[in-house]
Amino acid sequence: AADYRIDDPSMQALAVQVRMRAAFNLGIDGSPTAVDRLERLLVDPSPDVRYNAAAGLARNGDIRAVPLLCDMLDPAITEGVQAEVLAEAQPAKRIIIYETALQAIEKLAALNVKADLTPVLAALERLANTSSASDQVRVAAKEVAENLVKRPSPR
């Protein structure tokens, strides 16, 4: 399912949904094979598939998620939001992307105490200080950043 592709352009949304759900389920599975497959999904054409793959890796303590988690926290990167077909749903999609990244970062930090999360901390600080995010998102980003700062330094 993670490789599901359809040549028919009218069916592309279905193919993305299948791969997106496969990425989510691979993250739950967490086996070495599933985690390796998630790494390959980090370069999927769909941002939703990539984001699910990054979240799945993070939920398994895998630092290969870090670059994409940073992208998910970047308000300037709108590809995932633009993938939402209904314009009125795009603001909610942005919040979902932020929340997914924040939860994944917390899980990654808890599972991989030796991971160098300096790039994530920088992305969190940028998000916490942007005017383009809601107060709720900025506060959540500050809280996650504070928790990361409290972690023992990686060795």
C-alpha positions as YAML, in Angstrom:
chain: A
units: angstrom
residues:
- id: 1
  name: ALA
  ca: [0.00, 0.00, 0.00]
- id: 2
  name: ALA
  ca: [2.91, 2.37, 0.67]
- id: 3
  name: ASP
  ca: [3.86, 2.14, -3.01]
- id: 4
  name: TYR
  ca: [0.31, 2.43, -4.35]
- id: 5
  name: ARG
  ca: [0.19, 4.49, -7.53]
- id: 6
  name: ILE
  ca: [-2.51, 4.99, -10.15]
- id: 7
  name: ASP
  ca: [-1.81, 6.27, -13.64]
- id: 8
  name: ASP
  ca: [-5.32, 7.72, -14.00]
- id: 9
  name: PRO
  ca: [-5.08, 11.40, -12.95]
- id: 10
  name: SER
  ca: [-8.67, 11.36, -11.71]
- id: 11
  name: MET
  ca: [-7.70, 8.68, -9.17]
- id: 12
  name: GLN
  ca: [-4.58, 10.37, -7.75]
- id: 13
  name: ALA
  ca: [-6.37, 11.50, -4.59]
- id: 14
  name: LEU
  ca: [-7.27, 7.89, -3.83]
- id: 15
  name: ALA
  ca: [-3.67, 6.77, -4.31]
- id: 16
  name: VAL
  ca: [-2.48, 9.50, -1.94]
- id: 17
  name: GLN
  ca: [-5.04, 8.43, 0.67]
- id: 18
  name: VAL
  ca: [-3.84, 4.83, 0.47]
- id: 19
  name: ARG
  ca: [-0.18, 5.82, 0.86]
- id: 20
  name: MET
  ca: [-1.01, 8.30, 3.62]
- id: 21
  name: ARG
  ca: [-2.83, 5.62, 5.62]
- id: 22
  name: ALA
  ca: [-0.05, 3.13, 4.92]
- id: 23
  name: ALA
  ca: [2.49, 5.60, 6.33]
- id: 24
  name: PHE
  ca: [0.38, 6.10, 9.43]
- id: 25
  name: ASN
  ca: [0.01, 2.36, 9.97]
- id: 26
  name: LEU
  ca: [3.72, 1.72, 9.37]
- id: 27
  name: GLY
  ca: [4.43, 4.20, 12.14]
- id: 28
  name: ILE
  ca: [2.16, 2.27, 14.47]
- id: 29
  name: ASP
  ca: [3.73, -1.05, 13.46]
- id: 30
  name: GLY
  ca: [7.20, 0.20, 14.33]
- id: 31
  name: SER
  ca: [9.02, -2.92, 13.17]
- id: 32
  name: PRO
  ca: [12.45, -2.44, 11.58]
- id: 33
  name: THR
  ca: [10.96, -3.18, 8.17]
- id: 34
  name: ALA
  ca: [8.15, -0.68, 8.71]
- id: 35
  name: VAL
  ca: [10.54, 2.01, 9.92]
- id: 36
  name: ASP
  ca: [12.81, 1.52, 6.89]
- id: 37
  name: ARG
  ca: [9.76, 1.82, 4.63]
- id: 38
  name: LEU
  ca: [8.82, 5.06, 6.36]
- id: 39
  name: GLU
  ca: [12.22, 6.49, 5.49]
- id: 40
  name: ARG
  ca: [11.51, 5.87, 1.80]
- id: 41
  name: LEU
  ca: [8.15, 7.63, 2.17]
- id: 42
  name: LEU
  ca: [9.89, 10.81, 3.35]
- id: 43
  name: VAL
  ca: [10.36, 11.66, -0.34]
- id: 44
  name: ASP
  ca: [6.84, 10.80, -1.51]
- id: 45
  name: PRO
  ca: [5.32, 13.35, -3.92]
- id: 46
  name: SER
  ca: [2.48, 14.03, -1.45]
- id: 47
  name: PRO
  ca: [3.21, 16.24, 1.56]
- id: 48
  name: ASP
  ca: [0.54, 14.37, 3.56]
- id: 49
  name: VAL
  ca: [2.33, 11.07, 2.99]
- id: 50
  name: ARG
  ca: [5.70, 12.64, 3.86]
- id: 51
  name: TYR
  ca: [4.29, 14.20, 7.03]
- id: 52
  name: ASN
  ca: [2.75, 10.91, 8.16]
- id: 53
  name: ALA
  ca: [6.05, 9.17, 7.46]
- id: 54
  name: ALA
  ca: [7.98, 11.74, 9.52]
- id: 55
  name: ALA
  ca: [5.50, 11.48, 12.38]
- id: 56
  name: GLY
  ca: [5.73, 7.68, 12.24]
- id: 57
  name: LEU
  ca: [9.50, 7.77, 12.37]
- id: 58
  name: ALA
  ca: [9.44, 10.20, 15.28]
- id: 59
  name: ARG
  ca: [6.96, 8.02, 17.15]
- id: 60
  name: ASN
  ca: [9.57, 5.29, 16.88]
- id: 61
  name: GLY
  ca: [12.42, 7.50, 18.11]
- id: 62
  name: ASP
  ca: [14.04, 7.78, 14.69]
- id: 63
  name: ILE
  ca: [15.93, 11.02, 14.01]
- id: 64
  name: ARG
  ca: [15.47, 10.67, 10.25]
- id: 65
  name: ALA
  ca: [12.20, 12.52, 10.91]
- id: 66
  name: VAL
  ca: [13.92, 15.72, 12.06]
- id: 67
  name: PRO
  ca: [14.28, 17.63, 8.75]
- id: 68
  name: LEU
  ca: [10.65, 17.08, 7.80]
- id: 69
  name: LEU
  ca: [9.39, 17.87, 11.31]
- id: 70
  name: CYS
  ca: [11.22, 21.20, 11.01]
- id: 71
  name: ASP
  ca: [9.49, 21.80, 7.67]
- id: 72
  name: MET
  ca: [6.12, 21.02, 9.25]
- id: 73
  name: LEU
  ca: [6.75, 23.77, 11.82]
- id: 74
  name: ASP
  ca: [7.74, 26.34, 9.20]
- id: 75
  name: PRO
  ca: [4.85, 28.73, 8.43]
- id: 76
  name: ALA
  ca: [6.53, 29.64, 5.12]
- id: 77
  name: ILE
  ca: [6.21, 26.08, 3.84]
- id: 78
  name: THR
  ca: [2.64, 25.84, 2.62]
- id: 79
  name: GLU
  ca: [2.72, 22.76, 0.40]
- id: 80
  name: GLY
  ca: [0.81, 20.63, 2.91]
- id: 81
  name: VAL
  ca: [-1.79, 23.33, 3.44]
- id: 82
  name: GLN
  ca: [-2.18, 23.89, -0.29]
- id: 83
  name: ALA
  ca: [-2.79, 20.14, -0.73]
- id: 84
  name: GLU
  ca: [-6.12, 20.70, 1.02]
- id: 85
  name: VAL
  ca: [-8.59, 21.12, -1.83]
- id: 86
  name: LEU
  ca: [-11.19, 23.10, 0.11]
- id: 87
  name: ALA
  ca: [-9.85, 26.59, 0.73]
- id: 88
  name: GLU
  ca: [-11.99, 27.01, 3.84]
- id: 89
  name: ALA
  ca: [-10.36, 23.90, 5.35]
- id: 90
  name: GLN
  ca: [-6.80, 25.15, 4.83]
- id: 91
  name: PRO
  ca: [-6.47, 27.03, 8.15]
- id: 92
  name: ALA
  ca: [-7.53, 23.87, 10.03]
- id: 93
  name: LYS
  ca: [-5.08, 21.83, 7.96]
- id: 94
  name: ARG
  ca: [-2.24, 24.16, 9.01]
- id: 95
  name: ILE
  ca: [-3.14, 23.59, 12.66]
- id: 96
  name: ILE
  ca: [-3.24, 19.81, 12.14]
- id: 97
  name: ILE
  ca: [0.24, 19.91, 10.58]
- id: 98
  name: TYR
  ca: [1.59, 21.92, 13.53]
- id: 99
  name: GLU
  ca: [-0.08, 19.68, 16.12]
- id: 100
  name: THR
  ca: [1.14, 16.52, 14.42]
- id: 101
  name: ALA
  ca: [4.70, 17.83, 14.37]
- id: 102
  name: LEU
  ca: [4.56, 18.98, 18.00]
- id: 103
  name: GLN
  ca: [3.26, 15.62, 19.21]
- id: 104
  name: ALA
  ca: [5.81, 13.74, 17.12]
- id: 105
  name: ILE
  ca: [8.66, 15.87, 18.49]
- id: 106
  name: GLU
  ca: [7.59, 15.15, 22.06]
- id: 107
  name: LYS
  ca: [7.51, 11.43, 21.33]
- id: 108
  name: LEU
  ca: [10.88, 11.51, 19.55]
- id: 109
  name: ALA
  ca: [12.46, 13.38, 22.46]
- id: 110
  name: ALA
  ca: [11.05, 10.88, 24.97]
- id: 111
  name: LEU
  ca: [12.12, 7.80, 23.01]
- id: 112
  name: ASN
  ca: [15.52, 8.96, 21.85]
- id: 113
  name: VAL
  ca: [17.13, 10.88, 24.70]
- id: 114
  name: LYS
  ca: [20.45, 10.98, 22.84]
- id: 115
  name: ALA
  ca: [19.03, 12.57, 19.70]
- id: 116
  name: ASP
  ca: [20.42, 15.97, 18.81]
- id: 117
  name: LEU
  ca: [17.26, 18.02, 18.39]
- id: 118
  name: THR
  ca: [18.98, 21.38, 17.96]
- id: 119
  name: PRO
  ca: [17.36, 21.96, 14.52]
- id: 120
  name: VAL
  ca: [13.94, 21.16, 15.99]
- id: 121
  name: LEU
  ca: [14.52, 23.57, 18.85]
- id: 122
  name: ALA
  ca: [15.38, 26.32, 16.36]
- id: 123
  name: ALA
  ca: [12.22, 25.57, 14.34]
- id: 124
  name: LEU
  ca: [10.11, 25.62, 17.51]
- id: 125
  name: GLU
  ca: [11.55, 28.96, 18.54]
- id: 126
  name: ARG
  ca: [10.82, 30.44, 15.10]
- id: 127
  name: LEU
  ca: [7.24, 29.17, 15.26]
- id: 128
  name: ALA
  ca: [6.78, 30.44, 18.81]
- id: 129
  name: ASN
  ca: [7.85, 33.91, 17.70]
- id: 130
  name: THR
  ca: [5.93, 34.19, 14.43]
- id: 131
  name: SER
  ca: [2.88, 36.37, 14.09]
- id: 132
  name: SER
  ca: [1.38, 34.08, 11.45]
- id: 133
  name: ALA
  ca: [0.52, 31.31, 13.94]
- id: 134
  name: SER
  ca: [-2.32, 31.39, 16.44]
- id: 135
  name: ASP
  ca: [-1.67, 32.10, 20.10]
- id: 136
  name: GLN
  ca: [-2.48, 28.46, 20.90]
- id: 137
  name: VAL
  ca: [0.12, 27.17, 18.43]
- id: 138
  name: ARG
  ca: [2.76, 29.63, 19.63]
- id: 139
  name: VAL
  ca: [2.19, 28.66, 23.27]
- id: 140
  name: ALA
  ca: [2.37, 24.95, 22.40]
- id: 141
  name: ALA
  ca: [5.61, 25.51, 20.47]
- id: 142
  name: LYS
  ca: [7.11, 27.37, 23.45]
- id: 143
  name: GLU
  ca: [6.12, 24.54, 25.80]
- id: 144
  name: VAL
  ca: [7.67, 21.87, 23.60]
- id: 145
  name: ALA
  ca: [10.81, 24.00, 23.19]
- id: 146
  name: GLU
  ca: [11.06, 24.46, 26.98]
- id: 147
  name: ASN
  ca: [10.79, 20.68, 27.44]
- id: 148
  name: LEU
  ca: [13.53, 20.10, 24.89]
- id: 149
  name: VAL
  ca: [15.83, 22.57, 26.65]
- id: 150
  name: LYS
  ca: [15.33, 20.66, 29.91]
- id: 151
  name: ARG
  ca: [16.54, 17.41, 28.32]
- id: 152
  name: PRO
  ca: [20.05, 16.24, 29.12]
- id: 153
  name: SER
  ca: [22.43, 17.17, 26.32]
- id: 154
  name: PRO
  ca: [23.07, 14.31, 23.85]
- id: 155
  name: ARG
  ca: [26.37, 12.48, 24.14]
...
